[in-house]
mmCIF file of C-alpha atoms in Angstrom:
data_model
loop_
_atom_site.group_PDB
_atom_site.id
_atom_site.type_symbol
_atom_site.label_atom_id
_atom_site.label_comp_id
_atom_site.label_asym_id
_atom_site.label_seq_id
_atom_site.Cartn_x
_atom_site.Cartn_y
_atom_site.Cartn_z
ATOM 1 C CA MET V 7 14.208 -75.200 57.925
ATOM 2 C CA SER V 8 12.659 -78.282 57.880
ATOM 3 C CA ASP V 9 10.698 -80.032 55.340
ATOM 4 C CA VAL V 10 8.322 -77.126 53.590
ATOM 5 C CA ILE V 11 5.159 -78.004 53.167
ATOM 6 C CA PHE V 12 4.036 -74.670 51.254
ATOM 7 C CA THR V 13 5.194 -71.040 51.573
ATOM 8 C CA ALA V 14 2.810 -68.126 51.483
ATOM 9 C CA LYS V 15 3.742 -64.929 50.520
ATOM 10 C CA ALA V 16 2.855 -61.625 50.718
ATOM 11 C CA THR V 17 3.904 -57.829 49.842
ATOM 12 C CA ALA V 18 3.637 -54.720 52.363
ATOM 13 C CA THR V 19 4.536 -51.351 51.008
ATOM 14 C CA ASN V 20 4.053 -48.256 52.936
ATOM 15 C CA GLY V 21 3.696 -49.727 56.405
ATOM 16 C CA ARG V 22 0.076 -49.119 58.182
ATOM 17 C CA GLU V 23 -0.605 -46.667 56.136
ATOM 18 C CA GLY V 24 -0.316 -48.911 52.634
ATOM 19 C CA HIS V 25 -1.159 -51.895 50.482
ATOM 20 C CA VAL V 26 -1.060 -55.641 51.339
ATOM 21 C CA LYS V 27 -0.889 -57.830 48.811
ATOM 22 C CA SER V 28 -0.519 -62.079 48.375
ATOM 23 C CA ASP V 29 1.522 -63.491 45.489
ATOM 24 C CA ASP V 30 -1.627 -65.297 44.361
ATOM 25 C CA GLY V 31 -3.680 -61.862 44.460
ATOM 26 C CA LEU V 32 -6.215 -63.366 46.960
ATOM 27 C CA ILE V 33 -5.757 -61.045 49.303
ATOM 28 C CA ASP V 34 -5.585 -57.380 48.143
ATOM 29 C CA LEU V 35 -6.044 -55.374 51.024
ATOM 30 C CA GLU V 36 -5.292 -50.923 51.459
ATOM 31 C CA LEU V 37 -3.812 -50.683 55.244
ATOM 32 C CA VAL V 38 -5.083 -47.865 57.681
ATOM 33 C CA ASN V 39 -3.675 -47.476 61.449
ATOM 34 C CA PRO V 40 -6.642 -47.527 63.126
ATOM 35 C CA ALA V 41 -4.818 -45.447 65.936
ATOM 36 C CA SER V 42 -4.340 -42.723 63.026
ATOM 37 C CA ASN V 43 -6.655 -40.145 62.758
ATOM 38 C CA ASN V 44 -7.348 -40.662 59.639
ATOM 39 C CA ASN V 45 -10.578 -42.654 60.179
ATOM 40 C CA ASP V 46 -12.609 -41.732 56.806
ATOM 41 C CA LYS V 47 -9.916 -44.091 54.846
ATOM 42 C CA LYS V 48 -11.022 -48.052 54.807
ATOM 43 C CA GLY V 49 -8.617 -50.823 55.160
ATOM 44 C CA SER V 50 -7.409 -53.624 57.897
ATOM 45 C CA ASN V 51 -4.162 -53.287 59.654
ATOM 46 C CA PRO V 52 -2.027 -55.742 61.065
ATOM 47 C CA GLU V 53 -3.543 -56.772 63.780
ATOM 48 C CA GLN V 54 -6.469 -57.919 62.086
ATOM 49 C CA LEU V 55 -4.353 -59.556 59.508
ATOM 50 C CA PHE V 56 -2.944 -61.486 62.170
ATOM 51 C CA ALA V 57 -6.172 -62.540 64.441
ATOM 52 C CA ALA V 58 -7.984 -64.095 60.986
ATOM 53 C CA GLY V 59 -4.392 -66.623 60.438
ATOM 54 C CA TYR V 60 -4.338 -67.217 64.130
ATOM 55 C CA ALA V 61 -7.892 -67.994 64.566
ATOM 56 C CA ALA V 62 -7.844 -70.057 61.820
ATOM 57 C CA CYS V 63 -4.596 -71.914 62.570
ATOM 58 C CA TYR V 64 -6.041 -72.608 66.104
ATOM 59 C CA ASP V 65 -9.215 -74.014 65.117
ATOM 60 C CA GLY V 66 -7.387 -76.432 62.846
ATOM 61 C CA ALA V 67 -4.959 -77.330 65.608
ATOM 62 C CA LEU V 68 -8.143 -77.839 67.945
ATOM 63 C CA ASN V 69 -9.987 -80.267 65.572
ATOM 64 C CA LEU V 70 -7.062 -82.199 64.693
ATOM 65 C CA VAL V 71 -6.489 -82.707 68.640
ATOM 66 C CA ALA V 72 -10.326 -83.693 68.870
ATOM 67 C CA SER V 73 -10.019 -86.323 65.768
ATOM 68 C CA LYS V 74 -6.701 -87.891 67.435
ATOM 69 C CA GLN V 75 -8.959 -88.349 70.631
ATOM 70 C CA ASP V 76 -12.000 -89.375 68.554
ATOM 71 C CA LEU V 77 -14.174 -86.583 69.809
ATOM 72 C CA LYS V 78 -16.906 -85.288 67.179
ATOM 73 C CA ILE V 79 -17.317 -81.779 68.105
ATOM 74 C CA ASP V 80 -17.967 -78.222 65.959
ATOM 75 C CA SER V 81 -15.643 -75.432 67.257
ATOM 76 C CA GLU V 82 -15.022 -71.461 66.640
ATOM 77 C CA THR V 83 -12.180 -69.946 67.472
ATOM 78 C CA ILE V 84 -12.143 -65.897 68.044
ATOM 79 C CA ALA V 85 -8.742 -64.618 68.073
ATOM 80 C CA GLU V 86 -8.620 -60.936 69.678
ATOM 81 C CA VAL V 87 -5.567 -59.478 68.811
ATOM 82 C CA SER V 88 -4.482 -55.767 70.716
ATOM 83 C CA PHE V 89 -2.364 -53.520 70.092
ATOM 84 C CA MET V 90 -0.369 -51.960 72.989
ATOM 85 C CA LYS V 91 2.327 -49.745 74.589
ATOM 86 C CA ASP V 92 5.197 -51.896 75.187
ATOM 87 C CA GLU V 93 6.302 -50.145 79.105
ATOM 88 C CA SER V 94 9.860 -51.900 78.697
ATOM 89 C CA ASP V 95 10.999 -50.560 75.545
ATOM 90 C CA GLY V 96 8.740 -47.369 74.968
ATOM 91 C CA GLY V 97 7.480 -49.052 71.966
ATOM 92 C CA PHE V 98 4.413 -51.339 71.232
ATOM 93 C CA LYS V 99 3.258 -55.211 71.173
ATOM 94 C CA ILE V 100 0.174 -57.328 70.846
ATOM 95 C CA GLY V 101 -1.623 -59.532 73.088
ATOM 96 C CA VAL V 102 -4.274 -62.055 71.998
ATOM 97 C CA THR V 103 -7.124 -63.738 73.470
ATOM 98 C CA LEU V 104 -8.433 -66.741 71.915
ATOM 99 C CA THR V 105 -12.067 -67.282 72.938
ATOM 100 C CA ILE V 106 -12.838 -70.900 71.975
ATOM 101 C CA GLU V 107 -16.507 -72.297 71.042
ATOM 102 C CA ILE V 108 -16.806 -75.713 71.511
ATOM 103 C CA GLU V 109 -19.752 -78.170 71.001
ATOM 104 C CA GLY V 110 -20.021 -81.866 71.643
ATOM 105 C CA VAL V 111 -17.572 -81.960 74.571
ATOM 106 C CA ASN V 112 -18.169 -81.375 78.526
ATOM 107 C CA PRO V 113 -16.342 -78.262 80.308
ATOM 108 C CA GLU V 114 -13.540 -80.387 81.373
ATOM 109 C CA GLU V 115 -12.707 -81.731 77.783
ATOM 110 C CA ALA V 116 -12.867 -78.444 76.736
ATOM 111 C CA GLU V 117 -10.591 -77.521 78.462
ATOM 112 C CA ASP V 118 -7.952 -80.390 78.147
ATOM 113 C CA LEU V 119 -8.673 -79.572 74.190
ATOM 114 C CA ALA V 120 -8.195 -76.213 74.158
ATOM 115 C CA GLU V 121 -4.377 -76.766 76.079
ATOM 116 C CA LYS V 122 -3.382 -79.601 73.924
ATOM 117 C CA ALA V 123 -4.720 -77.270 70.373
ATOM 118 C CA HIS V 124 -2.133 -74.616 72.242
ATOM 119 C CA GLN V 125 0.485 -76.759 72.256
ATOM 120 C CA VAL V 126 0.852 -77.770 68.788
ATOM 121 C CA CYS V 127 -0.865 -74.756 66.861
ATOM 122 C CA PRO V 128 1.984 -73.297 64.783
ATOM 123 C CA TYR V 129 1.188 -69.305 65.765
ATOM 124 C CA SER V 130 0.932 -70.815 69.664
ATOM 125 C CA LYS V 131 4.211 -72.300 68.702
ATOM 126 C CA ALA V 132 5.626 -69.238 67.011
ATOM 127 C CA THR V 133 4.422 -66.892 69.845
ATOM 128 C CA ARG V 134 4.834 -68.826 72.870
ATOM 129 C CA GLY V 135 7.375 -67.263 75.384
ATOM 130 C CA ASN V 136 6.739 -63.844 73.205
ATOM 131 C CA ILE V 137 3.733 -62.294 73.211
ATOM 132 C CA GLU V 138 0.653 -63.167 76.160
ATOM 133 C CA VAL V 139 -1.899 -65.171 74.865
ATOM 134 C CA LYS V 140 -5.144 -66.088 76.846
ATOM 135 C CA LEU V 141 -7.238 -69.619 76.394
ATOM 136 C CA ASN V 142 -10.628 -68.721 77.122
ATOM 137 C CA PRO V 143 -12.584 -72.211 76.453
ATOM 138 C CA GLN V 144 -16.264 -72.361 76.238
ATOM 139 C CA VAL V 145 -18.815 -75.562 76.095
ATOM 140 C CA VAL V 146 -21.816 -74.137 73.701
#
């Protein structure tokens, strides 16, 4: 591995109907499979956790790219992570739509910033070529 800056650690037990907890205890959640019939139980799921991480990471990359271009923006990134059937192997896969709301730029600049952020975001790098990620930049 390259020079590690920090490492996040979380432990999951019993899969989609189990529990996940970070080593520092900040994340401590019951897991519920939204596709199951057990909708009485409250909890999170891997897609929701991935969406939260991707939204935060991408929005950080977006602001980094903007600052390097001396652009002052306000932004909000909404990550929608879909759990889908995978026709290729009969299993499952995920897909992501990132809605990127940017204030302080014109539509062309928003499009450029969104694409540049997608090139540098660690989550985008990790998923590139593995899952479909749609970018939906919007000027607000």
